[in-house]
Amino acid sequence: MARKKIVAGNWKMNMTPSQAVALCAQLKDLVVNPDVDVVYCVPAIDIVPVIEAVKGTNVQVGAENMYFEEKGAYTGEISAEMLVDAGVKYVIIGHSERRDYFKEDDALLNKKVKKAISAGLTPILCCGESLEQREMGVTMDWIRFQIKSDLVGVTADQVKDIVIAYEPIWAIGTGKTATTEQAEEVCKGIRECICEMYDEATAAAVRIQYGGSVNAGNAAELFAQPDIDGGLVGGASLKADFGKIVCY
Ligand code: 13P
């Protein structure tokens, strides 16, 4: 069965609630493509107004992070249950900015992935190498380590429904996109890793996005690759160009 493409915007720490609602209105008619699942992953404070703003459209809403505990004394955190109750469908887990600036490690991310799945959220699990790792030739070893650690205890049936985003750190926000060949090579490697960990059917079902300086000019070529099932888009998701990426 062919995998449906999924294009998600990662708004990062951009858009006040009122700006968020205005952006949803601006993008509304531009992001309609029945062949693509469209997701806006937005800052926590924008979740409620954005869900309201996209009601009746093809857009689903995602969070950019969550905590793995159910509730309690975790000041500043947001639980999976809160997200589900608000109407959130996806959650980005393990973005390189969270791994780097907020020191989230793979043991923590594994807990978050399992919690998201059990609560009924679809994780968009991020992985990716630094420029130094790429130059040392350890890209695939590193990515395999991340995927294997983050999916400990996750069953084949659960993995089928998650989304994995390959985001080379050196390509994020730099305007320096990975070449189509580099992006496909790693996404294919991730699929092979899933096949080894689980089985062929699981590997064939899991959706793998590329992220890192995706724009209106390079999306079509990237998304045409056999193992790239869409994109996780930062900067270009905050403007009308996102429509061109969704309708690549
Ligand atoms: P840019 O598209 O701005 O490079 O960001 C990519 C990213 O980090 C998406 O999660």
GROMACS .gro file of C-alpha atoms and ligand atoms in nm:
model
  258
    1MET     CA    1   0.000   0.000   0.000
    2ALA     CA    2   0.134   0.340  -0.097
    3ARG     CA    3   0.226   0.566   0.191
    4LYS     CA    4   0.037   0.894   0.206
    5LYS     CA    5   0.266   1.196   0.209
    6ILE     CA    6   0.274   1.408   0.523
    7VAL     CA    7   0.393   1.768   0.527
    8ALA     CA    8   0.423   1.929   0.869
    9GLY     CA    9   0.516   2.281   0.962
   10ASN     CA   10   0.727   2.324   1.272
   11TRP     CA   11   0.662   2.680   1.380
   12LYS     CA   12   0.925   2.659   1.657
   13MET     CA   13   0.913   2.966   1.888
   14ASN     CA   14   0.731   3.187   1.640
   15MET     CA   15   0.380   3.333   1.619
   16THR     CA   16   0.188   3.490   1.904
   17PRO     CA   17  -0.168   3.358   1.938
   18SER     CA   18  -0.312   3.640   1.727
   19GLN     CA   19  -0.040   3.604   1.463
   20ALA     CA   20  -0.105   3.227   1.461
   21VAL     CA   21  -0.474   3.274   1.386
   22ALA     CA   22  -0.392   3.521   1.107
   23LEU     CA   23  -0.144   3.276   0.953
   24CYS     CA   24  -0.405   2.998   0.956
   25ALA     CA   25  -0.645   3.227   0.769
   26GLN     CA   26  -0.376   3.322   0.519
   27LEU     CA   27  -0.282   2.958   0.450
   28LYS     CA   28  -0.633   2.809   0.457
   29ASP     CA   29  -0.694   2.784   0.082
   30LEU     CA   30  -0.329   2.733  -0.008
   31VAL     CA   31  -0.270   2.408   0.181
   32VAL     CA   32  -0.545   2.195   0.027
   33ASN     CA   33  -0.405   1.877  -0.127
   34PRO     CA   34  -0.609   1.558  -0.077
   35ASP     CA   35  -0.297   1.347  -0.135
   36VAL     CA   36  -0.110   1.500   0.156
   37ASP     CA   37  -0.169   1.502   0.532
   38VAL     CA   38  -0.108   1.859   0.649
   39VAL     CA   39  -0.001   1.935   1.004
   40TYR     CA   40   0.084   2.256   1.188
   41CYS     CA   41   0.307   2.192   1.489
   42VAL     CA   42   0.270   2.505   1.696
   43PRO     CA   43   0.387   2.656   2.027
   44ALA     CA   44   0.187   2.536   2.328
   45ILE     CA   45   0.010   2.867   2.378
   46ASP     CA   46  -0.109   2.866   2.015
   47ILE     CA   47  -0.261   2.518   2.028
   48VAL     CA   48  -0.611   2.612   2.140
   49PRO     CA   49  -0.659   2.911   1.905
   50VAL     CA   50  -0.505   2.723   1.611
   51ILE     CA   51  -0.732   2.423   1.662
   52GLU     CA   52  -1.025   2.663   1.653
   53ALA     CA   53  -0.886   2.840   1.345
   54VAL     CA   54  -0.841   2.521   1.140
   55LYS     CA   55  -1.179   2.365   1.229
   56GLY     CA   56  -1.349   2.231   0.918
   57THR     CA   57  -1.026   2.233   0.713
   58ASN     CA   58  -0.786   1.955   0.614
   59VAL     CA   59  -0.524   2.073   0.865
   60GLN     CA   60  -0.436   1.877   1.179
   61VAL     CA   61  -0.256   2.029   1.473
   62GLY     CA   62   0.058   1.904   1.643
   63ALA     CA   63   0.256   2.006   1.950
   64GLU     CA   64   0.630   2.073   1.945
   65ASN     CA   65   0.700   1.888   2.268
   66MET     CA   66   0.533   1.717   2.567
   67TYR     CA   67   0.631   1.551   2.893
   68PHE     CA   68   0.598   1.180   2.960
   69GLU     CA   69   0.444   1.193   3.307
   70GLU     CA   70   0.067   1.187   3.337
   71LYS     CA   71   0.025   1.485   3.570
   72GLY     CA   72   0.159   1.643   3.885
   73ALA     CA   73   0.442   1.863   4.006
   74TYR     CA   74   0.627   1.925   3.678
   75THR     CA   75   0.615   2.303   3.654
   76GLY     CA   76   0.606   2.431   3.300
   77GLU     CA   77   0.539   2.097   3.132
   78ILE     CA   78   0.243   1.981   2.924
   79SER     CA   79   0.108   1.625   2.931
   80ALA     CA   80  -0.006   1.402   2.647
   81GLU     CA   81  -0.355   1.393   2.798
   82MET     CA   82  -0.378   1.772   2.786
   83LEU     CA   83  -0.281   1.771   2.420
   84VAL     CA   84  -0.530   1.499   2.332
   85ASP     CA   85  -0.810   1.673   2.518
   86ALA     CA   86  -0.738   1.995   2.327
   87GLY     CA   87  -0.764   1.808   1.995
   88VAL     CA   88  -0.395   1.769   1.911
   89LYS     CA   89  -0.310   1.471   1.686
   90TYR     CA   90   0.070   1.483   1.647
   91VAL     CA   91   0.367   1.569   1.865
   92ILE     CA   92   0.725   1.637   1.760
   93ILE     CA   93   0.963   1.440   1.979
   94GLY     CA   94   1.340   1.474   1.988
   95HIS     CA   95   1.390   1.773   1.762
   96SER     CA   96   1.763   1.851   1.749
   97GLU     CA   97   1.696   2.188   1.912
   98ARG     CA   98   1.548   2.009   2.213
   99ARG     CA   99   1.827   1.752   2.218
  100ASP     CA  100   2.087   2.026   2.198
  101TYR     CA  101   1.956   2.329   2.393
  102PHE     CA  102   1.744   2.140   2.647
  103LYS     CA  103   1.966   1.835   2.682
  104GLU     CA  104   1.694   1.581   2.604
  105ASP     CA  105   1.859   1.241   2.573
  106ASP     CA  106   1.743   0.922   2.406
  107ALA     CA  107   1.630   0.759   2.732
  108LEU     CA  108   1.396   1.053   2.795
  109LEU     CA  109   1.281   1.060   2.433
  110ASN     CA  110   1.199   0.689   2.448
  111LYS     CA  111   0.967   0.760   2.743
  112LYS     CA  112   0.805   1.045   2.554
  113VAL     CA  113   0.752   0.832   2.242
  114LYS     CA  114   0.586   0.555   2.443
  115LYS     CA  115   0.368   0.800   2.635
  116ALA     CA  116   0.258   0.981   2.318
  117ILE     CA  117   0.158   0.653   2.153
  118SER     CA  118  -0.032   0.522   2.454
  119ALA     CA  119  -0.222   0.851   2.480
  120GLY     CA  120  -0.324   0.830   2.114
  121LEU     CA  121  -0.088   1.092   1.970
  122THR     CA  122   0.126   1.030   1.663
  123PRO     CA  123   0.489   1.106   1.740
  124ILE     CA  124   0.699   1.279   1.477
  125LEU     CA  125   1.030   1.140   1.599
  126CYS     CA  126   1.329   1.343   1.484
  127CYS     CA  127   1.681   1.223   1.422
  128GLY     CA  128   1.981   1.370   1.248
  129GLU     CA  129   2.357   1.408   1.246
  130SER     CA  130   2.581   1.708   1.301
  131LEU     CA  131   2.816   1.833   1.031
  132GLU     CA  132   3.108   1.690   1.227
  133GLN     CA  133   2.947   1.346   1.236
  134ARG     CA  134   2.876   1.360   0.862
  135GLU     CA  135   3.236   1.455   0.789
  136MET     CA  136   3.361   1.173   1.012
  137GLY     CA  137   3.148   0.928   0.813
  138VAL     CA  138   2.936   0.811   1.106
  139THR     CA  139   2.599   0.951   0.992
  140MET     CA  140   2.417   0.621   0.957
  141ASP     CA  141   2.568   0.472   1.274
  142TRP     CA  142   2.447   0.774   1.469
  143ILE     CA  143   2.098   0.774   1.320
  144ARG     CA  144   2.060   0.401   1.379
  145PHE     CA  145   2.162   0.454   1.741
  146GLN     CA  146   1.901   0.728   1.783
  147ILE     CA  147   1.621   0.528   1.619
  148LYS     CA  148   1.701   0.209   1.809
  149SER     CA  149   1.726   0.388   2.144
  150ASP     CA  150   1.415   0.599   2.096
  151LEU     CA  151   1.203   0.299   1.994
  152VAL     CA  152   1.295   0.057   2.274
  153GLY     CA  153   0.978  -0.125   2.379
  154VAL     CA  154   0.768   0.012   2.092
  155THR     CA  155   0.584  -0.264   1.903
  156ALA     CA  156   0.570  -0.315   1.527
  157ASP     CA  157   0.202  -0.221   1.520
  158GLN     CA  158   0.281   0.104   1.697
  159VAL     CA  159   0.580   0.187   1.478
  160LYS     CA  160   0.368   0.150   1.163
  161ASP     CA  161   0.173   0.458   1.264
  162ILE     CA  162   0.451   0.688   1.377
  163VAL     CA  163   0.634   0.942   1.163
  164ILE     CA  164   1.012   0.967   1.160
  165ALA     CA  165   1.175   1.292   1.051
  166TYR     CA  166   1.531   1.288   0.926
  167GLU     CA  167   1.675   1.633   0.987
  168PRO     CA  168   2.048   1.677   0.936
  169ILE     CA  169   2.141   1.942   1.193
  170TRP     CA  170   2.365   2.126   0.948
  171ALA     CA  171   2.069   2.174   0.713
  172ILE     CA  172   1.831   2.326   0.970
  173GLY     CA  173   1.771   2.696   0.926
  174THR     CA  174   2.089   2.731   0.723
  175GLY     CA  175   1.944   2.741   0.373
  176LYS     CA  176   2.183   2.453   0.307
  177THR     CA  177   1.952   2.165   0.211
  178ALA     CA  178   2.089   1.812   0.197
  179THR     CA  179   2.117   1.700  -0.164
  180THR     CA  180   1.832   1.483  -0.279
  181GLU     CA  181   2.074   1.189  -0.285
  182GLN     CA  182   2.194   1.252   0.072
  183ALA     CA  183   1.836   1.285   0.200
  184GLU     CA  184   1.716   0.972   0.021
  185GLU     CA  185   2.019   0.771   0.130
  186VAL     CA  186   1.954   0.834   0.499
  187CYS     CA  187   1.575   0.796   0.476
  188LYS     CA  188   1.632   0.463   0.302
  189GLY     CA  189   1.880   0.368   0.575
  190ILE     CA  190   1.620   0.449   0.840
  191ARG     CA  191   1.370   0.224   0.663
  192GLU     CA  192   1.628  -0.055   0.653
  193CYS     CA  193   1.691  -0.008   1.024
  194ILE     CA  194   1.317  -0.039   1.094
  195CYS     CA  195   1.310  -0.353   0.879
  196GLU     CA  196   1.592  -0.508   1.083
  197MET     CA  197   1.429  -0.412   1.414
  198TYR     CA  198   1.080  -0.523   1.311
  199ASP     CA  199   0.990  -0.659   0.968
  200GLU     CA  200   0.938  -0.560   0.607
  201ALA     CA  201   0.570  -0.471   0.642
  202THR     CA  202   0.646  -0.233   0.928
  203ALA     CA  203   0.931  -0.071   0.735
  204ALA     CA  204   0.705  -0.032   0.432
  205ALA     CA  205   0.433   0.135   0.638
  206VAL     CA  206   0.628   0.388   0.847
  207ARG     CA  207   0.637   0.739   0.705
  208ILE     CA  208   0.974   0.911   0.690
  209GLN     CA  209   1.004   1.286   0.635
  210TYR     CA  210   1.301   1.494   0.539
  211GLY     CA  211   1.356   1.826   0.718
  212GLY     CA  212   1.618   2.097   0.683
  213SER     CA  213   1.575   2.403   0.460
  214VAL     CA  214   1.283   2.253   0.268
  215ASN     CA  215   1.134   2.525   0.047
  216ALA     CA  216   0.898   2.578  -0.244
  217GLY     CA  217   1.182   2.518  -0.488
  218ASN     CA  218   1.321   2.188  -0.358
  219ALA     CA  219   1.014   2.011  -0.212
  220ALA     CA  220   0.898   1.836  -0.530
  221GLU     CA  221   1.233   1.671  -0.597
  222LEU     CA  222   1.281   1.565  -0.236
  223PHE     CA  223   0.928   1.425  -0.201
  224ALA     CA  224   0.964   1.230  -0.527
  225GLN     CA  225   1.229   1.006  -0.370
  226PRO     CA  226   1.110   0.651  -0.295
  227ASP     CA  227   1.184   0.669   0.078
  228ILE     CA  228   1.089   1.032   0.147
  229ASP     CA  229   0.724   1.060   0.246
  230GLY     CA  230   0.704   1.434   0.295
  231GLY     CA  231   0.874   1.704   0.496
  232LEU     CA  232   0.910   1.873   0.831
  233VAL     CA  233   0.935   2.240   0.747
  234GLY     CA  234   1.061   2.521   0.968
  235GLY     CA  235   1.106   2.870   0.825
  236ALA     CA  236   0.902   2.814   0.509
  237SER     CA  237   0.600   2.697   0.711
  238LEU     CA  238   0.546   3.051   0.840
  239LYS     CA  239   0.454   3.202   0.505
  240ALA     CA  240   0.245   3.149   0.195
  241ASP     CA  241   0.525   2.935   0.051
  242PHE     CA  242   0.405   2.653   0.275
  243GLY     CA  243   0.112   2.616   0.038
  244LYS     CA  244   0.352   2.556  -0.250
  245ILE     CA  245   0.531   2.288  -0.047
  246VAL     CA  246   0.205   2.110   0.039
  247CYS     CA  247   0.091   2.131  -0.325
  248TYR     CA  248   0.440   2.047  -0.457
  24913P     P1  249   1.412   2.488   0.849
  24913P     O1  250   1.310   2.441   0.749
  24913P     O2  251   1.391   2.630   0.891
  24913P     O3  252   1.551   2.458   0.803
  24913P     O4  253   1.388   2.402   0.983
  24913P     C1  254   1.380   2.265   0.972
  24913P     C2  255   1.334   2.211   1.102
  24913P     O5  256   1.403   2.215   1.201
  24913P     C3  257   1.198   2.157   1.108
  24913P     O6  258   1.177   2.087   1.225
   0.00000   0.00000   0.00000
